[in-house]
XYZ file of C-alpha atoms in Angstrom:
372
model
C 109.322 100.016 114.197
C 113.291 99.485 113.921
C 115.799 101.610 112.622
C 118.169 101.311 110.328
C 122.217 101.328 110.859
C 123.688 104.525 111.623
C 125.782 103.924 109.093
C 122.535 103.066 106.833
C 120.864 106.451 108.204
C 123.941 107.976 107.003
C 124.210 107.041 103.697
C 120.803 108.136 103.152
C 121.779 111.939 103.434
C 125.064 111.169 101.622
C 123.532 109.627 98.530
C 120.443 111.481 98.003
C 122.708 114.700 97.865
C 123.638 114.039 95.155
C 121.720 111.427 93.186
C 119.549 114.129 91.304
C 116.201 112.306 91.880
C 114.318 115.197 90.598
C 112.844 116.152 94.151
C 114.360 117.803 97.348
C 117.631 115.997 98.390
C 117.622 116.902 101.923
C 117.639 113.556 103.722
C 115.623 113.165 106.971
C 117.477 113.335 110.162
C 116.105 109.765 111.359
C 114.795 106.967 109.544
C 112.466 104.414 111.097
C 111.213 101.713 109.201
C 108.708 98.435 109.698
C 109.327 95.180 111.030
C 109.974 93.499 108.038
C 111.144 96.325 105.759
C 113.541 94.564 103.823
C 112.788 92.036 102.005
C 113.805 89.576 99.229
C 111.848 87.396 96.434
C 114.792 84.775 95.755
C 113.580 84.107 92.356
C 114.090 80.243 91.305
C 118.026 79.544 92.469
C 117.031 79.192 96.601
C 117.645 76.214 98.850
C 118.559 75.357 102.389
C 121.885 77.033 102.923
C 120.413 80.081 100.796
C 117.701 80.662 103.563
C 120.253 80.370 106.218
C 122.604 82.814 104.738
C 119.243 84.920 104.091
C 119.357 86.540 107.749
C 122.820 87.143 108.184
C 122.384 89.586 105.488
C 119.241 91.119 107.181
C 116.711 89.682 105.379
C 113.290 89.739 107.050
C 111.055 88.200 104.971
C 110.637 86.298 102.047
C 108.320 86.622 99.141
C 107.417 83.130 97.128
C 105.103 80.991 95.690
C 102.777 78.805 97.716
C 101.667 76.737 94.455
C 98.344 75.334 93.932
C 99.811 73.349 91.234
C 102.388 72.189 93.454
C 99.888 71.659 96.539
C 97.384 69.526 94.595
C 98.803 68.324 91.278
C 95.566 65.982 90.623
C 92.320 65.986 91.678
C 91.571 64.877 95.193
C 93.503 65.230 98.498
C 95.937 68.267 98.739
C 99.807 67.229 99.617
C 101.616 69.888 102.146
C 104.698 67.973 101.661
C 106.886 70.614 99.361
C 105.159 73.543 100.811
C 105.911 72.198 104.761
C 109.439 72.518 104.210
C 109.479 75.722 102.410
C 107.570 77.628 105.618
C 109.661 75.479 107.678
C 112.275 76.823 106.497
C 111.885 80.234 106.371
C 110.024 80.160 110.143
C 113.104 77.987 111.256
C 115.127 80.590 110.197
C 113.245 83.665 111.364
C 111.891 84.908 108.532
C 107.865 85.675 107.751
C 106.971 84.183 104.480
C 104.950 86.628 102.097
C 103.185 83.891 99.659
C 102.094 84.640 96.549
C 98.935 82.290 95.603
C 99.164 81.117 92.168
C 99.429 78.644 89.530
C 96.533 76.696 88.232
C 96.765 72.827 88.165
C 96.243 70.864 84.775
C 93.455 69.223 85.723
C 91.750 72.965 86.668
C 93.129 74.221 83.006
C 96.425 74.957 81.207
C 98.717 76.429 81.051
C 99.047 77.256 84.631
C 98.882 81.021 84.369
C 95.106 80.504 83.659
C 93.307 81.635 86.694
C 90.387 80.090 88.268
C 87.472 81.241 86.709
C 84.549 78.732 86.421
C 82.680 77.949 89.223
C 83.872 74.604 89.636
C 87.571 75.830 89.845
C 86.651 78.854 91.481
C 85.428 76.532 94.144
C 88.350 74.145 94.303
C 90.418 77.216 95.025
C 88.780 78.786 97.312
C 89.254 75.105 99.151
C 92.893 75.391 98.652
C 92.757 79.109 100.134
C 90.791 77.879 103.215
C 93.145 74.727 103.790
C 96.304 76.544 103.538
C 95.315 79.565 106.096
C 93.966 76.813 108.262
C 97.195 75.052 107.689
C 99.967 77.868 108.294
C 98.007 80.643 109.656
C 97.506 81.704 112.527
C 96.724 79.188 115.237
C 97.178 76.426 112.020
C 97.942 72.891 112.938
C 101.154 73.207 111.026
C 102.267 74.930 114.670
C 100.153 73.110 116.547
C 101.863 70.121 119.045
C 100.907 66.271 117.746
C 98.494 64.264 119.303
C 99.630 62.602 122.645
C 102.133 65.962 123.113
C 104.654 65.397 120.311
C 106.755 68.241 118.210
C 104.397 69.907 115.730
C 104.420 69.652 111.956
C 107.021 72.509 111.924
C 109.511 71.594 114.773
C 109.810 68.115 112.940
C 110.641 69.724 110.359
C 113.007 72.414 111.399
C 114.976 70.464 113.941
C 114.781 73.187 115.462
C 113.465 75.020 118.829
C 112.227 78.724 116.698
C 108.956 80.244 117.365
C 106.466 79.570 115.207
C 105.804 82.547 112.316
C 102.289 81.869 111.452
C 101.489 83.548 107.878
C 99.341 86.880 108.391
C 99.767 88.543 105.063
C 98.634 87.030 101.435
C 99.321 87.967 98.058
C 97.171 86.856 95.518
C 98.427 85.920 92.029
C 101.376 87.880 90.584
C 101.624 90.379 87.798
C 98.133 89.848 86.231
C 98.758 92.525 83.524
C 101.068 90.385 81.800
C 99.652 87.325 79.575
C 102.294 85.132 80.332
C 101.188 85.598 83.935
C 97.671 85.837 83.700
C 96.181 84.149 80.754
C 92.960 85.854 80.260
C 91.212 88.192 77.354
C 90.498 90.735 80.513
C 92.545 91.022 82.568
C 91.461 93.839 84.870
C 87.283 91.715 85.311
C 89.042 88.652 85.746
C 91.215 89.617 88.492
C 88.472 91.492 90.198
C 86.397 88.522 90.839
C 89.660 86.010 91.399
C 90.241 88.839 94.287
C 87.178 88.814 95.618
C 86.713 85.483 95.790
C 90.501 84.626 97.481
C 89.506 87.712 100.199
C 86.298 86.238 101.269
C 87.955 82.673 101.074
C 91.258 83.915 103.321
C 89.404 86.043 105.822
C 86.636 83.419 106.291
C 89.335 81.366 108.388
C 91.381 84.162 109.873
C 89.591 87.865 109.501
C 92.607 89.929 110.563
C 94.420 88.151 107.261
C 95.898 90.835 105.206
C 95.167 90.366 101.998
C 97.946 91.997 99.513
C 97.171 93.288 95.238
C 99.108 91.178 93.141
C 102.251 93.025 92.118
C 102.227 94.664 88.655
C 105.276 96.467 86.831
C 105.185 99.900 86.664
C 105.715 100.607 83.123
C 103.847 98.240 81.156
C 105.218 96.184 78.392
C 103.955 95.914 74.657
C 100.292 95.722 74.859
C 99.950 95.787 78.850
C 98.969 98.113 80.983
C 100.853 100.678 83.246
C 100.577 99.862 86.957
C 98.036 103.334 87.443
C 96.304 102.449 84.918
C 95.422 98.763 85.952
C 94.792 99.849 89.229
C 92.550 102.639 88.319
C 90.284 100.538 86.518
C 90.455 97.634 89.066
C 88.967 100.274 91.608
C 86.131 101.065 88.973
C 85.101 97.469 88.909
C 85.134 96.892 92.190
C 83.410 100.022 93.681
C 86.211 100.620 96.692
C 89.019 98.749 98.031
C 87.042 96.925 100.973
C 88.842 93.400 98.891
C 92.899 94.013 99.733
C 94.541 95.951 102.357
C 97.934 96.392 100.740
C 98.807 97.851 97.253
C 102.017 96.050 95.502
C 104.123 97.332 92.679
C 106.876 96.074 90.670
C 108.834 99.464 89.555
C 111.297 98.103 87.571
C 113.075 101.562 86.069
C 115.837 102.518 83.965
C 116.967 105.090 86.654
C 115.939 106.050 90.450
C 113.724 108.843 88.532
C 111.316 106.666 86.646
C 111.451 104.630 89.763
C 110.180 107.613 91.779
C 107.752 108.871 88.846
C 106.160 104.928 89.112
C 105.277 104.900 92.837
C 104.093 108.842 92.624
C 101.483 107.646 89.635
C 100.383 104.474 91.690
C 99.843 106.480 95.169
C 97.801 109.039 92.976
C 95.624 106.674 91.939
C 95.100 105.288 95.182
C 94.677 108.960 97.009
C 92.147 109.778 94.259
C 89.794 106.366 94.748
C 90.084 106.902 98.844
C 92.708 104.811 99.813
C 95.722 106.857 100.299
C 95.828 105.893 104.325
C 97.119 102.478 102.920
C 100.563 100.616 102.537
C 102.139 100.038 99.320
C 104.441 97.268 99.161
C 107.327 97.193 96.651
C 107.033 93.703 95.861
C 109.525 93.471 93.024
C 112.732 95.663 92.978
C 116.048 95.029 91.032
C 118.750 95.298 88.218
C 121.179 93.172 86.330
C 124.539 92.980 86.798
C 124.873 91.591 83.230
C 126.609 93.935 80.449
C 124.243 97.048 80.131
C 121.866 95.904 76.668
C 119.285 98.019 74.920
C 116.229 97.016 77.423
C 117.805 98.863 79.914
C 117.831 96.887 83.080
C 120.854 95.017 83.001
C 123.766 97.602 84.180
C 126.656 96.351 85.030
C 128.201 94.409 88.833
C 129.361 98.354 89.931
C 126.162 100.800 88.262
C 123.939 97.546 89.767
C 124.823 98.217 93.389
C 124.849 101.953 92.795
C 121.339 101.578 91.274
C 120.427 100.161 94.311
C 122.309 102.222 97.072
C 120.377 105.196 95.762
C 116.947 103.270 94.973
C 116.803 102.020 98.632
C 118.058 105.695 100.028
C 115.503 107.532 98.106
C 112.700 104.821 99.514
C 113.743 105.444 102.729
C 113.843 108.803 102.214
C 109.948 108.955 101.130
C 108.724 106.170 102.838
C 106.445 107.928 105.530
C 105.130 110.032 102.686
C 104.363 106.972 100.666
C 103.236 104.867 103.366
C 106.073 102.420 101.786
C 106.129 99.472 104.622
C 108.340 96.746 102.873
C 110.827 96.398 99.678
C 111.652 93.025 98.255
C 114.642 92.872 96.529
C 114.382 90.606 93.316
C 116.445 88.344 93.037
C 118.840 86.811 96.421
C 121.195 84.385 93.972
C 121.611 84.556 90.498
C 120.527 80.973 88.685
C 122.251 78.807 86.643
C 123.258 79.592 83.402
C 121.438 77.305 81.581
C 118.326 78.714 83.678
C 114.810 79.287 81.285
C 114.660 83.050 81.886
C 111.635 84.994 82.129
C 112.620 88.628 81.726
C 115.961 90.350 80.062
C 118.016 90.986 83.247
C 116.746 87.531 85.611
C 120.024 86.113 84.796
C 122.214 88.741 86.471
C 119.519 90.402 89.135
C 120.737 88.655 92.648
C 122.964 89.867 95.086
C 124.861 86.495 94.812
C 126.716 84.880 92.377
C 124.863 81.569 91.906
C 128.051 80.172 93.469
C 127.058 82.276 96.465
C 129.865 84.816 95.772
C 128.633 88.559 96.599
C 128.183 91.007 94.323
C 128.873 94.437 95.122
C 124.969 94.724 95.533
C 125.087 92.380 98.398
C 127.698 94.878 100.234
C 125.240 97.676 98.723
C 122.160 95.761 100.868
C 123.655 95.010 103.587
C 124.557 99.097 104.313
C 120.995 99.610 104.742
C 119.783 96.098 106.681
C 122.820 96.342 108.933
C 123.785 92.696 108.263
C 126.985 90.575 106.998
């Protein structure tokens, strides 16, 4: 466990006194949080000077793809190359590297969002699974010394003398509720069986894997489900929750209330099926900085870091209670304008400029992770 800046512990107490939340205000008197707390998914603008300014901040750990598509593109051999240099990277820098296991190649189907679900793909990723925990897990020849006692795969690539981070936890798809995500007619079967499959696949090289719920918003949109609701049913189909060890949510809210109201519904649901003694892991958290519109996420460069001052107090706050053992801010640097956006706030949602100028959310992060 590590605690957070006095300063940090502080502003807890100060802000939830008088952020209304809706629940008791009174702040505890220490707050200890996990290795790897805080957290950041850097969304598409990220290279190498953004991963070196990552820990200066107090970034811990980075959630991002580890691409199928981009791993093997056509069928036959799989290609490390892209994916080296990202965990290279991040390990180089001291960061652990939360992957999220997606993206169907062409030659599997199209468009990408389809998931594996013949047997024949279902089998070629399950392949991929197994090669890239044998790869980058632990004891994985990507940290392993060359032949004849020469720098491993990651020391050549890091220039660097860092420990190695082997991967431990894996997160498997992302945001299957949404279609444009997770192109199937049902949504809640299909991702039952692409879980199963991907835990039996993970832990059959490495058994202590942890194997983390794709993250799903909250509040769903048109003609998706809410987070409780997917979940609820995804315990149904499966009979218990022997397939993940971590829950992950997305709770984008309009205020720090419907934030709270998201992860009360979502530990309800998991108290109810049995699995309340396990962590939930905010996998998605943000706001725009954009001019406030009428979806409700974009707020403004001041209301942004305010939004986020009291979002991260009141987690801290309630963390013990909701077993909350890491937040990933979404997104670290805003992209380029001419970016093709995904959602109504991605533009505006990082703590950077994209010309790596802070926002007043980066000073707002920083309180809490005790960085620069």
């Amino acid at each position: 466990m590590r605690k957070p800046t006095i300063a940090a512990a502080a502003l807890v107490a100060i802000v939830l006194a008088g952020c209304g939340s809706g629940s008791s205000t009174s702040a505890p008197a220490a707050v200890s949080v996990p290795k790897d707390f805080f957290g950041v998914d850097p969304g598409v603008a990220t290279d190498a000077q953004d991963f070196q300014q990552m820990p200066n901040a107090g970034v811990e750990t980075v959630r991002t793809g580890l691409s199928w598509s981009s791993v093997q593109p056509e069928q036959g051999p799989l290609n490390w190359r892209v994916a080296d240099v990202r965990v290279a990277q991040l390990a180089g820098n001291g960061m652990e590297f939360l992957p999220v296991l997606a993206s169907t190649p062409a030659w599997i189907a199209t468009p990408p969002a389809t998931p594996p679900i013949g047997s024949q793909a279902i089998e070629a990723w399950t392949q991929f699974l197994k090669a890239a925990v044998a790869r980058y897990g632990p004891g994985g020849t990507f940290w392993q010394p060359a032949e004849g006692g020469g720098p491993s795969p990651f020391h050549s690539l890091c220039h660097c003398d860092a420990d190695p981070m082997p991967i431990s936890s894996w997160q498997v798809w992302n945001e299957p509720t949404l279609s444009h995500y997770f192109n199937v007619s049902s949504p809640v079967q299909s991702y039952a069986k692409l879980l199963q499959v991907s835990h039996d696949a993970i832990t059959s090289v490495d058994p202590k894997a942890q194997i983390v719920l794709a993250g799903v918003p909250g509040f769903g949109t048109k003609g998706s489900e809410n987070a409780w609701q997917f979940l609820g049913e995804l315990f149904r189909t499966l009979g218990n929750g022997d397939d993940f060890d971590v829950v992950a949510l997305h709770p984008y809210a309009r205020s720090t209330s419907q934030l709270e109201l998201e992860i009360k519904k979502v530990r309800a649901v998991m108290n109810e099926n049995g699995d309340g003694a396990k962590p939930l892991w905010i996998t998605e958290l943000g706001w725009g900085s954009g001019p406030p519109d009428r979806f409700g996420f974009n707020k403004g460069t001041q209301r942004q870091a305010q939004l986020l001052t009291q979002a991260y107090s009141l987690l801290l706050r309630d963390r013990a209670s909701w077993h909350l053992d890491r937040v990933y801010w979404f997104e670290w640097r805003d992209p380029p304008p001419s970016s093709d956006l995904s959602c109504s706030f991605c533009g505006s949602a990082g703590l950077l400029q994209n010309d790596r100028k802070p926002k007043p959310a980066y000073d707002a992060f920083t309180q809490f992770t005790g960085g620069s």
